[in-house]
């Protein structure tokens, strides 16, 4: 199958900083392709190069089987994107913004079609409100509507959940999944949050300091049964003894102040209850799944655990 | 291209700040007209004191044509700021709002986008001058009537017959449109380098102020560079009020201004086509 996006030996250098270093990857039709990496890993720079916002220093980008640079007009007519914040014209209404960007994309949708688009992102009732009056979540959803207004085959979303509250994040996840499953769009989505990619992506790439650390199917790296559970307890000796005995019979590692056991995530509440009932005082408990562990082993980010798992 | 131009014009005229310029010109012209209506006769008597000692001046000297000339002299100094407010915002303002990256991800060439933005700025400039012409010429004539136009220059007095004046105003406003489009083109060029419209607006005004000072200072060392400063040629509209009109310097100034417009625009396109959009 021919890739929808084919990036080969892509390099972007800003003066002495190599933001993207010899990067190659492929995205296929129907993928929800996750870009994962810490802040500054090169995700946004790569996505901006895919959209002609930034010119590569070297390397090639092919979209829909064509070289991007000489064919960017025809290629971009099949792409919808939200890059970082979905900034729109605040002094215009939602429907005016939508109409402007539809026309710039070469389509002249009817009022009904524009309203349908706003309906899809839950903004139909505020269609005639100025964007200045919108919340961050509403702007994000309007940004998605703008990206989709010309019915693109490929949707590129750079950090789409940034600045959203938990409900907004859940809505955005559902919307991305709908785009893929219901509307058969190929979606490229970047995030510095592992959980985001884990929940929505089918394939992913991990970047670190501009370099590709891995690329593959998310399912191959995410195995819920092999979660590592980190326990902080007041009396570790007693806890180790209890964990090694029946009914748990677990292998226990001691790392710094924490006990580490391998356990499926759905068993964590029962383990917690058992230890408390046995008089073990639990100070902290957290799960680190195999993808997360793998991710941290690939990136220079053990010190950034919180950033990737929150 | 036409579609892009319509979109850019729509955006310009949907912004409340666009109308600040129209309101400012309206307010200044209204104040000048009011002042002349209330105290114009005394002002004219004072201004023409030396003339009336030697000449017998009859007829309606304080007429709409004269007031329009005075307004033109006053306003054309300040209009560049109002032009820069919009032209300087065209790219830098989009970068600041974050909408520039969205525009660039659309299937339009950067050159076409820039041309649409530039021509929309030029149309705004022309509309602003039309508004100024309407207020300063039409309203002045309605209030003060018409008459021969008497212009006091440093070494001569030019008297233009009533029937020979109106075309000169049309030509002067046409010339002013070229001059102000030059300002728009400069501001537009500077807008490429900034991510906030304040920078290009202030820089445009600084360039105009510095060049105007160099133009007006009568110091030999500056004389060599004066012909190359576009500000030297921006006041070329006054040539239409000579009797007879000296066409060669007027057309030469218009040509030099047009050359500046094209040079600024080409430079803008060349720079913007290679620019990484990081905003």
PDB file of C-alpha atoms in Angstrom, chain B:
ATOM      1  CA  UNK B   1      -6.933  35.948  -6.632  1.00  0.00           C
ATOM      2  CA  UNK B   2     -10.225  37.868  -6.796  1.00  0.00           C
ATOM      3  CA  UNK B   3     -11.638  35.607  -4.100  1.00  0.00           C
ATOM      4  CA  UNK B   4      -8.608  36.251  -1.884  1.00  0.00           C
ATOM      5  CA  UNK B   5      -8.909  39.990  -2.416  1.00  0.00           C
ATOM      6  CA  UNK B   6     -12.579  39.893  -1.411  1.00  0.00           C
ATOM      7  CA  UNK B   7     -11.688  37.959   1.725  1.00  0.00           C
ATOM      8  CA  UNK B   8      -8.956  40.430   2.667  1.00  0.00           C
ATOM      9  CA  UNK B   9     -11.263  43.402   2.111  1.00  0.00           C
ATOM     10  CA  UNK B  10     -13.953  41.699   4.154  1.00  0.00           C
ATOM     11  CA  UNK B  11     -11.491  41.243   7.021  1.00  0.00           C
ATOM     12  CA  UNK B  12     -10.252  44.837   6.839  1.00  0.00           C
ATOM     13  CA  UNK B  13     -13.714  46.351   6.852  1.00  0.00           C
ATOM     14  CA  UNK B  14     -15.001  44.042   9.575  1.00  0.00           C
ATOM     15  CA  UNK B  15     -12.373  45.312  12.017  1.00  0.00           C
ATOM     16  CA  UNK B  16     -13.497  48.221  14.157  1.00  0.00           C
ATOM     17  CA  UNK B  17      -9.979  49.730  14.143  1.00  0.00           C
ATOM     18  CA  UNK B  18     -10.260  50.298  10.371  1.00  0.00           C
ATOM     19  CA  UNK B  19     -12.874  52.971  11.015  1.00  0.00           C
ATOM     20  CA  UNK B  20     -10.646  54.851  13.453  1.00  0.00           C
ATOM     21  CA  UNK B  21      -8.873  56.344  10.422  1.00  0.00           C
ATOM     22  CA  UNK B  22     -12.141  57.409   8.791  1.00  0.00           C
ATOM     23  CA  UNK B  23     -13.367  58.861  12.084  1.00  0.00           C
ATOM     24  CA  UNK B  24     -10.062  60.681  12.682  1.00  0.00           C
ATOM     25  CA  UNK B  25     -10.110  62.300   9.250  1.00  0.00           C
ATOM     26  CA  UNK B  26     -13.783  63.170   9.694  1.00  0.00           C
ATOM     27  CA  UNK B  27     -13.064  64.793  13.056  1.00  0.00           C
ATOM     28  CA  UNK B  28     -10.047  66.791  11.859  1.00  0.00           C
ATOM     29  CA  UNK B  29     -11.802  68.056   8.721  1.00  0.00           C
ATOM     30  CA  UNK B  30     -14.909  68.942  10.732  1.00  0.00           C
ATOM     31  CA  UNK B  31     -12.791  70.914  13.218  1.00  0.00           C
ATOM     32  CA  UNK B  32     -10.963  72.795  10.464  1.00  0.00           C
ATOM     33  CA  UNK B  33     -14.237  73.608   8.697  1.00  0.00           C
ATOM     34  CA  UNK B  34     -15.798  74.760  11.943  1.00  0.00           C
ATOM     35  CA  UNK B  35     -12.804  76.954  12.708  1.00  0.00           C
ATOM     36  CA  UNK B  36     -12.913  78.579   9.274  1.00  0.00           C
ATOM     37  CA  UNK B  37     -16.666  78.986   9.466  1.00  0.00           C
ATOM     38  CA  UNK B  38     -16.390  80.738  12.837  1.00  0.00           C
ATOM     39  CA  UNK B  39     -13.218  82.748  12.351  1.00  0.00           C
ATOM     40  CA  UNK B  40     -12.109  82.323   8.743  1.00  0.00           C
ATOM     41  CA  UNK B  41     -12.512  85.980   7.742  1.00  0.00           C
ATOM     42  CA  UNK B  42     -10.163  87.218  10.477  1.00  0.00           C
ATOM     43  CA  UNK B  43      -7.689  84.449   9.714  1.00  0.00           C
ATOM     44  CA  UNK B  44      -7.630  85.392   6.048  1.00  0.00           C
ATOM     45  CA  UNK B  45      -7.288  89.107   6.814  1.00  0.00           C
ATOM     46  CA  UNK B  46      -4.286  88.353   9.029  1.00  0.00           C
ATOM     47  CA  UNK B  47      -2.709  86.010   6.478  1.00  0.00           C
ATOM     48  CA  UNK B  48      -3.111  88.431   3.611  1.00  0.00           C
ATOM     49  CA  UNK B  49      -2.132  91.559   5.515  1.00  0.00           C
ATOM     50  CA  UNK B  50       0.989  92.209   3.458  1.00  0.00           C
ATOM     51  CA  UNK B  51      -0.800  91.511   0.181  1.00  0.00           C
ATOM     52  CA  UNK B  52      -3.703  93.849   0.787  1.00  0.00           C
ATOM     53  CA  UNK B  53      -1.240  96.718   1.331  1.00  0.00           C
ATOM     54  CA  UNK B  54      -0.109  96.404  -2.297  1.00  0.00           C
ATOM     55  CA  UNK B  55      -3.084  94.802  -4.070  1.00  0.00           C
ATOM     56  CA  UNK B  56      -6.797  95.256  -4.222  1.00  0.00           C
ATOM     57  CA  UNK B  57      -8.228  91.780  -3.708  1.00  0.00           C
ATOM     58  CA  UNK B  58     -11.880  91.246  -4.572  1.00  0.00           C
ATOM     59  CA  UNK B  59     -14.195  88.239  -4.598  1.00  0.00           C
ATOM     60  CA  UNK B  60     -14.651  85.182  -2.403  1.00  0.00           C
ATOM     61  CA  UNK B  61     -11.060  84.331  -1.395  1.00  0.00           C
ATOM     62  CA  UNK B  62     -12.142  82.180   1.565  1.00  0.00           C
ATOM     63  CA  UNK B  63     -13.787  79.532  -0.573  1.00  0.00           C
ATOM     64  CA  UNK B  64     -14.064  75.749  -0.564  1.00  0.00           C
ATOM     65  CA  UNK B  65     -11.101  75.323  -2.898  1.00  0.00           C
ATOM     66  CA  UNK B  66      -8.744  77.216  -0.592  1.00  0.00           C
ATOM     67  CA  UNK B  67      -9.925  75.332   2.475  1.00  0.00           C
ATOM     68  CA  UNK B  68      -9.453  72.033   0.684  1.00  0.00           C
ATOM     69  CA  UNK B  69      -5.887  73.056  -0.194  1.00  0.00           C
ATOM     70  CA  UNK B  70      -5.162  73.906   3.453  1.00  0.00           C
ATOM     71  CA  UNK B  71      -6.660  70.610   4.628  1.00  0.00           C
ATOM     72  CA  UNK B  72      -4.634  68.680   2.057  1.00  0.00           C
ATOM     73  CA  UNK B  73      -1.409  70.311   3.254  1.00  0.00           C
ATOM     74  CA  UNK B  74      -2.223  69.504   6.858  1.00  0.00           C
ATOM     75  CA  UNK B  75      -3.637  66.019   6.531  1.00  0.00           C
ATOM     76  CA  UNK B  76      -1.210  64.492   4.083  1.00  0.00           C
ATOM     77  CA  UNK B  77       1.426  64.749   6.791  1.00  0.00           C
ATOM     78  CA  UNK B  78      -0.651  62.653   9.193  1.00  0.00           C
ATOM     79  CA  UNK B  79      -2.393  60.246   6.842  1.00  0.00           C
ATOM     80  CA  UNK B  80       0.684  57.955   6.581  1.00  0.00           C
ATOM     81  CA  UNK B  81       0.124  56.930  10.189  1.00  0.00           C
ATOM     82  CA  UNK B  82      -3.454  55.934   9.392  1.00  0.00           C
ATOM     83  CA  UNK B  83      -2.265  53.993   6.334  1.00  0.00           C
ATOM     84  CA  UNK B  84       0.438  52.220   8.335  1.00  0.00           C
ATOM     85  CA  UNK B  85      -2.164  51.198  10.926  1.00  0.00           C
ATOM     86  CA  UNK B  86      -3.746  48.886   8.391  1.00  0.00           C
ATOM     87  CA  UNK B  87      -0.876  48.008   6.021  1.00  0.00           C
ATOM     88  CA  UNK B  88       1.551  47.292   8.870  1.00  0.00           C
ATOM     89  CA  UNK B  89      -0.992  44.981  10.401  1.00  0.00           C
ATOM     90  CA  UNK B  90      -1.516  42.891   7.286  1.00  0.00           C
ATOM     91  CA  UNK B  91       1.116  40.237   7.969  1.00  0.00           C
ATOM     92  CA  UNK B  92       2.448  41.092  11.423  1.00  0.00           C
ATOM     93  CA  UNK B  93      -1.093  41.345  12.781  1.00  0.00           C
ATOM     94  CA  UNK B  94      -1.971  37.923  11.364  1.00  0.00           C
ATOM     95  CA  UNK B  95       1.215  36.512  12.886  1.00  0.00           C
ATOM     96  CA  UNK B  96       0.311  38.088  16.205  1.00  0.00           C
ATOM     97  CA  UNK B  97      -3.228  36.710  16.132  1.00  0.00           C
ATOM     98  CA  UNK B  98      -1.895  33.297  15.115  1.00  0.00           C
ATOM     99  CA  UNK B  99      -4.018  33.238  11.971  1.00  0.00           C
ATOM    100  CA  UNK B 100      -1.048  33.482   9.617  1.00  0.00           C
ATOM    101  CA  UNK B 101      -0.179  29.817  10.041  1.00  0.00           C
ATOM    102  CA  UNK B 102      -3.774  28.879   9.292  1.00  0.00           C
ATOM    103  CA  UNK B 103      -3.727  31.005   6.122  1.00  0.00           C
ATOM    104  CA  UNK B 104      -0.500  29.403   4.927  1.00  0.00           C
ATOM    105  CA  UNK B 105      -1.899  25.897   5.400  1.00  0.00           C
ATOM    106  CA  UNK B 106      -4.625  26.733   2.889  1.00  0.00           C
ATOM    107  CA  UNK B 107      -4.123  25.885  -0.788  1.00  0.00           C
ATOM    108  CA  UNK B 108      -3.121  29.339  -1.930  1.00  0.00           C
ATOM    109  CA  UNK B 109       0.310  30.462  -3.018  1.00  0.00           C
ATOM    110  CA  UNK B 110       2.142  32.823  -0.724  1.00  0.00           C
ATOM    111  CA  UNK B 111       2.592  35.262  -3.608  1.00  0.00           C
ATOM    112  CA  UNK B 112      -1.145  35.398  -4.299  1.00  0.00           C
ATOM    113  CA  UNK B 113      -1.878  35.804  -0.614  1.00  0.00           C
ATOM    114  CA  UNK B 114       0.572  38.712  -0.393  1.00  0.00           C
ATOM    115  CA  UNK B 115      -0.752  40.352  -3.541  1.00  0.00           C
ATOM    116  CA  UNK B 116      -4.312  40.100  -2.211  1.00  0.00           C
ATOM    117  CA  UNK B 117      -3.217  41.632   1.069  1.00  0.00           C
ATOM    118  CA  UNK B 118      -1.281  44.402  -0.634  1.00  0.00           C
ATOM    119  CA  UNK B 119      -4.067  45.318  -3.032  1.00  0.00           C
ATOM    120  CA  UNK B 120      -6.585  45.313  -0.206  1.00  0.00           C
ATOM    121  CA  UNK B 121      -4.304  47.768   1.654  1.00  0.00           C
ATOM    122  CA  UNK B 122      -4.088  49.879  -1.500  1.00  0.00           C
ATOM    123  CA  UNK B 123      -7.887  49.873  -1.846  1.00  0.00           C
ATOM    124  CA  UNK B 124      -8.215  50.902   1.800  1.00  0.00           C
ATOM    125  CA  UNK B 125      -5.723  53.721   1.139  1.00  0.00           C
ATOM    126  CA  UNK B 126      -7.668  54.928  -1.896  1.00  0.00           C
ATOM    127  CA  UNK B 127     -10.987  54.764  -0.019  1.00  0.00           C
ATOM    128  CA  UNK B 128      -9.476  56.754   2.832  1.00  0.00           C
ATOM    129  CA  UNK B 129      -8.321  59.417   0.366  1.00  0.00           C
ATOM    130  CA  UNK B 130     -11.747  59.421  -1.306  1.00  0.00           C
ATOM    131  CA  UNK B 131     -13.306  59.984   2.110  1.00  0.00           C
ATOM    132  CA  UNK B 132     -10.836  62.793   2.709  1.00  0.00           C
ATOM    133  CA  UNK B 133     -11.616  64.285  -0.715  1.00  0.00           C
ATOM    134  CA  UNK B 134     -15.335  64.043  -0.104  1.00  0.00           C
ATOM    135  CA  UNK B 135     -15.110  65.834   3.216  1.00  0.00           C
ATOM    136  CA  UNK B 136     -12.457  68.396   2.404  1.00  0.00           C
ATOM    137  CA  UNK B 137     -13.556  69.276  -1.125  1.00  0.00           C
ATOM    138  CA  UNK B 138     -17.263  68.562  -1.439  1.00  0.00           C
ATOM    139  CA  UNK B 139     -18.276  69.655   2.058  1.00  0.00           C
ATOM    140  CA  UNK B 140     -16.007  72.729   1.892  1.00  0.00           C
ATOM    141  CA  UNK B 141     -17.593  73.759  -1.394  1.00  0.00           C
ATOM    142  CA  UNK B 142     -21.081  73.178   0.022  1.00  0.00           C
ATOM    143  CA  UNK B 143     -20.337  75.409   3.009  1.00  0.00           C
ATOM    144  CA  UNK B 144     -18.009  78.048   1.571  1.00  0.00           C
ATOM    145  CA  UNK B 145     -18.850  77.961  -2.127  1.00  0.00           C
ATOM    146  CA  UNK B 146     -16.330  78.159  -4.948  1.00  0.00           C
ATOM    147  CA  UNK B 147     -14.083  80.910  -6.237  1.00  0.00           C
ATOM    148  CA  UNK B 148     -10.622  81.538  -7.618  1.00  0.00           C
ATOM    149  CA  UNK B 149      -7.916  79.727  -5.719  1.00  0.00           C
ATOM    150  CA  UNK B 150      -5.200  81.970  -4.372  1.00  0.00           C
ATOM    151  CA  UNK B 151      -2.116  80.183  -3.083  1.00  0.00           C
ATOM    152  CA  UNK B 152       0.611  82.030  -1.245  1.00  0.00           C
ATOM    153  CA  UNK B 153       4.016  80.553  -1.907  1.00  0.00           C
ATOM    154  CA  UNK B 154       7.339  81.726  -0.505  1.00  0.00           C
ATOM    155  CA  UNK B 155       8.304  83.669  -3.604  1.00  0.00           C
ATOM    156  CA  UNK B 156       5.039  84.121  -5.491  1.00  0.00           C
ATOM    157  CA  UNK B 157       1.292  84.205  -5.348  1.00  0.00           C
ATOM    158  CA  UNK B 158      -0.486  81.782  -7.637  1.00  0.00           C
ATOM    159  CA  UNK B 159      -4.031  82.622  -8.625  1.00  0.00           C
ATOM    160  CA  UNK B 160      -5.988  79.893 -10.377  1.00  0.00           C
ATOM    161  CA  UNK B 161      -9.294  80.675 -11.990  1.00  0.00           C
ATOM    162  CA  UNK B 162     -12.353  78.998 -10.537  1.00  0.00           C
ATOM    163  CA  UNK B 163     -12.991  76.987 -13.715  1.00  0.00           C
ATOM    164  CA  UNK B 164      -9.392  75.772 -13.776  1.00  0.00           C
ATOM    165  CA  UNK B 165      -9.244  74.345 -10.240  1.00  0.00           C
ATOM    166  CA  UNK B 166     -11.407  71.238  -9.904  1.00  0.00           C
ATOM    167  CA  UNK B 167      -9.398  69.003 -12.266  1.00  0.00           C
ATOM    168  CA  UNK B 168      -6.268  69.904 -10.296  1.00  0.00           C
ATOM    169  CA  UNK B 169      -7.837  68.475  -7.136  1.00  0.00           C
ATOM    170  CA  UNK B 170      -8.713  65.234  -8.896  1.00  0.00           C
ATOM    171  CA  UNK B 171      -5.115  65.013 -10.148  1.00  0.00           C
ATOM    172  CA  UNK B 172      -3.738  65.913  -6.700  1.00  0.00           C
ATOM    173  CA  UNK B 173      -5.810  63.238  -4.971  1.00  0.00           C
ATOM    174  CA  UNK B 174      -4.735  60.748  -7.644  1.00  0.00           C
ATOM    175  CA  UNK B 175      -1.112  61.641  -6.967  1.00  0.00           C
ATOM    176  CA  UNK B 176      -1.707  61.431  -3.217  1.00  0.00           C
ATOM    177  CA  UNK B 177      -3.076  57.918  -3.758  1.00  0.00           C
ATOM    178  CA  UNK B 178       0.260  56.904  -5.312  1.00  0.00           C
ATOM    179  CA  UNK B 179       2.198  58.596  -2.507  1.00  0.00           C
ATOM    180  CA  UNK B 180       0.137  56.955   0.225  1.00  0.00           C
ATOM    181  CA  UNK B 181       0.315  53.567  -1.510  1.00  0.00           C
ATOM    182  CA  UNK B 182       4.100  53.935  -1.284  1.00  0.00           C
ATOM    183  CA  UNK B 183       3.710  54.321   2.471  1.00  0.00           C
ATOM    184  CA  UNK B 184       1.426  51.281   2.503  1.00  0.00           C
ATOM    185  CA  UNK B 185       4.006  49.269   0.531  1.00  0.00           C
ATOM    186  CA  UNK B 186       6.789  50.225   2.947  1.00  0.00           C
ATOM    187  CA  UNK B 187       4.676  49.345   5.952  1.00  0.00           C
ATOM    188  CA  UNK B 188       3.671  46.096   4.261  1.00  0.00           C
ATOM    189  CA  UNK B 189       7.328  45.187   3.688  1.00  0.00           C
ATOM    190  CA  UNK B 190       8.214  45.904   7.311  1.00  0.00           C
ATOM    191  CA  UNK B 191       5.217  43.829   8.376  1.00  0.00           C
ATOM    192  CA  UNK B 192       6.950  40.680   7.058  1.00  0.00           C
ATOM    193  CA  UNK B 193       9.715  41.001   9.643  1.00  0.00           C
ATOM    194  CA  UNK B 194       7.500  41.449  12.693  1.00  0.00           C
ATOM    195  CA  UNK B 195       5.056  39.414  14.707  1.00  0.00           C
ATOM    196  CA  UNK B 196       3.337  42.451  16.151  1.00  0.00           C
ATOM    197  CA  UNK B 197       1.916  45.316  14.123  1.00  0.00           C
ATOM    198  CA  UNK B 198       3.299  48.005  16.456  1.00  0.00           C
ATOM    199  CA  UNK B 199       6.807  47.422  15.062  1.00  0.00           C
ATOM    200  CA  UNK B 200       6.027  48.065  11.394  1.00  0.00           C
ATOM    201  CA  UNK B 201       3.739  51.010  12.216  1.00  0.00           C
ATOM    202  CA  UNK B 202       6.348  52.743  14.370  1.00  0.00           C
ATOM    203  CA  UNK B 203       9.171  51.939  11.944  1.00  0.00           C
ATOM    204  CA  UNK B 204       7.190  53.270   8.967  1.00  0.00           C
ATOM    205  CA  UNK B 205       6.509  56.511  10.775  1.00  0.00           C
ATOM    206  CA  UNK B 206      10.133  56.767  11.895  1.00  0.00           C
ATOM    207  CA  UNK B 207      11.372  56.313   8.325  1.00  0.00           C
ATOM    208  CA  UNK B 208       8.941  58.960   7.062  1.00  0.00           C
ATOM    209  CA  UNK B 209       9.842  61.425   9.806  1.00  0.00           C
ATOM    210  CA  UNK B 210      13.604  60.972   9.324  1.00  0.00           C
ATOM    211  CA  UNK B 211      13.361  61.181   5.523  1.00  0.00           C
ATOM    212  CA  UNK B 212      11.086  64.230   5.721  1.00  0.00           C
ATOM    213  CA  UNK B 213      13.556  65.991   8.003  1.00  0.00           C
ATOM    214  CA  UNK B 214      16.372  65.198   5.572  1.00  0.00           C
ATOM    215  CA  UNK B 215      14.189  66.434   2.700  1.00  0.00           C
ATOM    216  CA  UNK B 216      13.357  69.747   4.346  1.00  0.00           C
ATOM    217  CA  UNK B 217      16.775  70.515   5.845  1.00  0.00           C
ATOM    218  CA  UNK B 218      18.723  72.703   3.492  1.00  0.00           C
ATOM    219  CA  UNK B 219      22.140  71.252   4.256  1.00  0.00           C
ATOM    220  CA  UNK B 220      24.408  70.568   1.234  1.00  0.00           C
ATOM    221  CA  UNK B 221      25.481  67.105   2.418  1.00  0.00           C
ATOM    222  CA  UNK B 222      21.847  65.932   2.278  1.00  0.00           C
ATOM    223  CA  UNK B 223      21.145  67.448  -1.128  1.00  0.00           C
ATOM    224  CA  UNK B 224      22.791  64.539  -2.915  1.00  0.00           C
ATOM    225  CA  UNK B 225      20.475  61.974  -1.377  1.00  0.00           C
ATOM    226  CA  UNK B 226      17.236  63.964  -1.482  1.00  0.00           C
ATOM    227  CA  UNK B 227      16.235  62.867  -4.994  1.00  0.00           C
ATOM    228  CA  UNK B 228      16.453  59.229  -3.872  1.00  0.00           C
ATOM    229  CA  UNK B 229      14.188  59.613  -0.847  1.00  0.00           C
ATOM    230  CA  UNK B 230      10.594  58.778  -1.608  1.00  0.00           C
ATOM    231  CA  UNK B 231       9.434  61.420   0.855  1.00  0.00           C
ATOM    232  CA  UNK B 232      10.932  64.084  -1.426  1.00  0.00           C
ATOM    233  CA  UNK B 233       8.442  63.022  -4.086  1.00  0.00           C
ATOM    234  CA  UNK B 234       5.420  62.540  -1.828  1.00  0.00           C
ATOM    235  CA  UNK B 235       4.672  66.253  -1.939  1.00  0.00           C
ATOM    236  CA  UNK B 236       4.692  66.214  -5.733  1.00  0.00           C
ATOM    237  CA  UNK B 237       0.899  66.746  -5.706  1.00  0.00           C
ATOM    238  CA  UNK B 238       1.578  70.434  -5.072  1.00  0.00           C
ATOM    239  CA  UNK B 239       2.894  70.644  -8.642  1.00  0.00           C
ATOM    240  CA  UNK B 240      -0.702  70.506  -9.869  1.00  0.00           C
ATOM    241  CA  UNK B 241      -1.272  73.910  -8.280  1.00  0.00           C
ATOM    242  CA  UNK B 242       1.435  75.661 -10.278  1.00  0.00           C
ATOM    243  CA  UNK B 243       0.433  77.849 -13.196  1.00  0.00           C
ATOM    244  CA  UNK B 244       1.167  76.392 -15.615  1.00  0.00           C
ATOM    245  CA  UNK B 245       1.668  72.841 -14.303  1.00  0.00           C
ATOM    246  CA  UNK B 246       5.291  71.670 -14.594  1.00  0.00           C
ATOM    247  CA  UNK B 247       4.491  68.213 -15.859  1.00  0.00           C
ATOM    248  CA  UNK B 248       8.001  66.805 -15.999  1.00  0.00           C
ATOM    249  CA  UNK B 249       8.832  66.950 -12.264  1.00  0.00           C
ATOM    250  CA  UNK B 250       5.302  65.834 -11.341  1.00  0.00           C
ATOM    251  CA  UNK B 251       5.447  62.804 -13.618  1.00  0.00           C
ATOM    252  CA  UNK B 252       9.013  62.059 -12.551  1.00  0.00           C
ATOM    253  CA  UNK B 253       7.947  62.066  -8.879  1.00  0.00           C
ATOM    254  CA  UNK B 254       4.974  59.814  -9.680  1.00  0.00           C
ATOM    255  CA  UNK B 255       7.291  57.443 -11.551  1.00  0.00           C
ATOM    256  CA  UNK B 256       9.785  57.311  -8.676  1.00  0.00           C
ATOM    257  CA  UNK B 257       6.980  56.588  -6.205  1.00  0.00           C
ATOM    258  CA  UNK B 258       5.626  53.810  -8.453  1.00  0.00           C
ATOM    259  CA  UNK B 259       9.132  52.372  -8.659  1.00  0.00           C
ATOM    260  CA  UNK B 260       9.296  52.360  -4.841  1.00  0.00           C
ATOM    261  CA  UNK B 261       5.915  50.608  -4.625  1.00  0.00           C
ATOM    262  CA  UNK B 262       7.054  47.869  -7.004  1.00  0.00           C
ATOM    263  CA  UNK B 263      10.448  47.508  -5.290  1.00  0.00           C
ATOM    264  CA  UNK B 264       8.887  47.244  -1.807  1.00  0.00           C
ATOM    265  CA  UNK B 265       6.309  44.744  -3.051  1.00  0.00           C
ATOM    266  CA  UNK B 266       8.822  42.542  -4.870  1.00  0.00           C
ATOM    267  CA  UNK B 267      11.092  42.554  -1.803  1.00  0.00           C
ATOM    268  CA  UNK B 268       8.121  41.585   0.385  1.00  0.00           C
ATOM    269  CA  UNK B 269       7.242  38.658  -1.888  1.00  0.00           C
ATOM    270  CA  UNK B 270      10.829  37.404  -2.149  1.00  0.00           C
ATOM    271  CA  UNK B 271      11.308  37.492   1.614  1.00  0.00           C
ATOM    272  CA  UNK B 272       7.921  36.033   2.504  1.00  0.00           C
ATOM    273  CA  UNK B 273       8.183  33.130   0.053  1.00  0.00           C
ATOM    274  CA  UNK B 274      11.258  31.863   1.914  1.00  0.00           C
ATOM    275  CA  UNK B 275      10.084  32.715   5.402  1.00  0.00           C
ATOM    276  CA  UNK B 276       9.502  30.019   7.992  1.00  0.00           C
ATOM    277  CA  UNK B 277       6.202  30.625   9.728  1.00  0.00           C
ATOM    278  CA  UNK B 278       7.018  30.083  13.381  1.00  0.00           C
ATOM    279  CA  UNK B 279       4.303  32.236  14.950  1.00  0.00           C
TER     280      UNK B 279
END
